[in-house]
Amino acid sequence: MLAVSSVAVVFAAISIVGACTLALLVSTQQRKINSAHGMTAFHRHLDALSDDSREHV
């Protein structure tokens, strides 16, 4: 019984450490996404389309 609970504690600790690591990575990631950047990317996408594809947009 003790071995089963210790294994459960080890797996719980691993999952908690993994979740904390993921939360830290997500929170420290710098995001430069704003509406101007999105529009610029959209216009780049439109410019890359062929003339036939632009007719359907």
PDB file of C-alpha atoms in Angstrom:
ATOM      1  CA  MET A   1       0.000   0.000   0.000  1.00  0.00           C
ATOM      2  CA  LEU A   2       2.844   2.362   0.846  1.00  0.00           C
ATOM      3  CA  ALA A   3       4.566   1.643  -2.475  1.00  0.00           C
ATOM      4  CA  VAL A   4       1.425   2.475  -4.420  1.00  0.00           C
ATOM      5  CA  SER A   5       0.956   5.784  -2.629  1.00  0.00           C
ATOM      6  CA  SER A   6       4.618   6.724  -3.051  1.00  0.00           C
ATOM      7  CA  VAL A   7       4.394   6.056  -6.787  1.00  0.00           C
ATOM      8  CA  ALA A   8       1.284   8.235  -6.930  1.00  0.00           C
ATOM      9  CA  VAL A   9       3.116  11.003  -5.077  1.00  0.00           C
ATOM     10  CA  VAL A  10       6.039  10.791  -7.509  1.00  0.00           C
ATOM     11  CA  PHE A  11       3.741  11.050 -10.530  1.00  0.00           C
ATOM     12  CA  ALA A  12       1.835  13.914  -8.914  1.00  0.00           C
ATOM     13  CA  ALA A  13       5.102  15.751  -8.253  1.00  0.00           C
ATOM     14  CA  ILE A  14       6.216  15.236 -11.847  1.00  0.00           C
ATOM     15  CA  SER A  15       2.933  16.586 -13.184  1.00  0.00           C
ATOM     16  CA  ILE A  16       3.038  19.609 -10.856  1.00  0.00           C
ATOM     17  CA  VAL A  17       6.617  20.425 -11.872  1.00  0.00           C
ATOM     18  CA  GLY A  18       5.681  20.041 -15.534  1.00  0.00           C
ATOM     19  CA  ALA A  19       2.664  22.311 -15.160  1.00  0.00           C
ATOM     20  CA  CYS A  20       4.706  24.954 -13.338  1.00  0.00           C
ATOM     21  CA  THR A  21       7.418  24.803 -15.998  1.00  0.00           C
ATOM     22  CA  LEU A  22       4.862  25.190 -18.768  1.00  0.00           C
ATOM     23  CA  ALA A  23       3.198  28.110 -16.976  1.00  0.00           C
ATOM     24  CA  LEU A  24       6.584  29.794 -16.503  1.00  0.00           C
ATOM     25  CA  LEU A  25       7.502  29.373 -20.169  1.00  0.00           C
ATOM     26  CA  VAL A  26       4.166  30.736 -21.352  1.00  0.00           C
ATOM     27  CA  SER A  27       4.254  33.711 -18.985  1.00  0.00           C
ATOM     28  CA  THR A  28       7.819  34.709 -19.872  1.00  0.00           C
ATOM     29  CA  GLN A  29       7.337  34.409 -23.625  1.00  0.00           C
ATOM     30  CA  GLN A  30       7.328  37.849 -25.197  1.00  0.00           C
ATOM     31  CA  ARG A  31       4.408  38.437 -27.488  1.00  0.00           C
ATOM     32  CA  LYS A  32       4.596  41.064 -30.181  1.00  0.00           C
ATOM     33  CA  ILE A  33       1.193  40.372 -31.632  1.00  0.00           C
ATOM     34  CA  ASN A  34      -0.990  43.402 -32.168  1.00  0.00           C
ATOM     35  CA  SER A  35      -3.567  44.415 -34.724  1.00  0.00           C
ATOM     36  CA  ALA A  36      -1.023  46.211 -36.955  1.00  0.00           C
ATOM     37  CA  HIS A  37       1.172  43.122 -37.081  1.00  0.00           C
ATOM     38  CA  GLY A  38      -1.816  40.964 -37.984  1.00  0.00           C
ATOM     39  CA  MET A  39      -2.820  43.267 -40.814  1.00  0.00           C
ATOM     40  CA  THR A  40       0.750  43.342 -42.130  1.00  0.00           C
ATOM     41  CA  ALA A  41       0.878  39.551 -42.157  1.00  0.00           C
ATOM     42  CA  PHE A  42      -2.509  39.412 -43.900  1.00  0.00           C
ATOM     43  CA  HIS A  43      -1.353  41.830 -46.617  1.00  0.00           C
ATOM     44  CA  ARG A  44       1.844  39.801 -47.082  1.00  0.00           C
ATOM     45  CA  HIS A  45      -0.339  36.737 -47.501  1.00  0.00           C
ATOM     46  CA  LEU A  46      -2.504  38.488 -50.094  1.00  0.00           C
ATOM     47  CA  ASP A  47       0.559  39.724 -51.973  1.00  0.00           C
ATOM     48  CA  ALA A  48       1.874  36.158 -52.169  1.00  0.00           C
ATOM     49  CA  LEU A  49      -1.295  34.883 -53.849  1.00  0.00           C
ATOM     50  CA  SER A  50      -1.413  34.378 -57.572  1.00  0.00           C
ATOM     51  CA  ASP A  51      -3.650  36.541 -59.746  1.00  0.00           C
ATOM     52  CA  ASP A  52      -6.155  33.703 -60.167  1.00  0.00           C
ATOM     53  CA  SER A  53      -6.375  33.225 -56.409  1.00  0.00           C
ATOM     54  CA  ARG A  54      -6.861  36.947 -55.807  1.00  0.00           C
ATOM     55  CA  GLU A  55      -9.973  36.926 -57.974  1.00  0.00           C
ATOM     56  CA  HIS A  56     -11.666  34.656 -55.431  1.00  0.00           C
ATOM     57  CA  VAL A  57     -10.714  36.727 -52.363  1.00  0.00           C
TER      58      VAL A  57
END
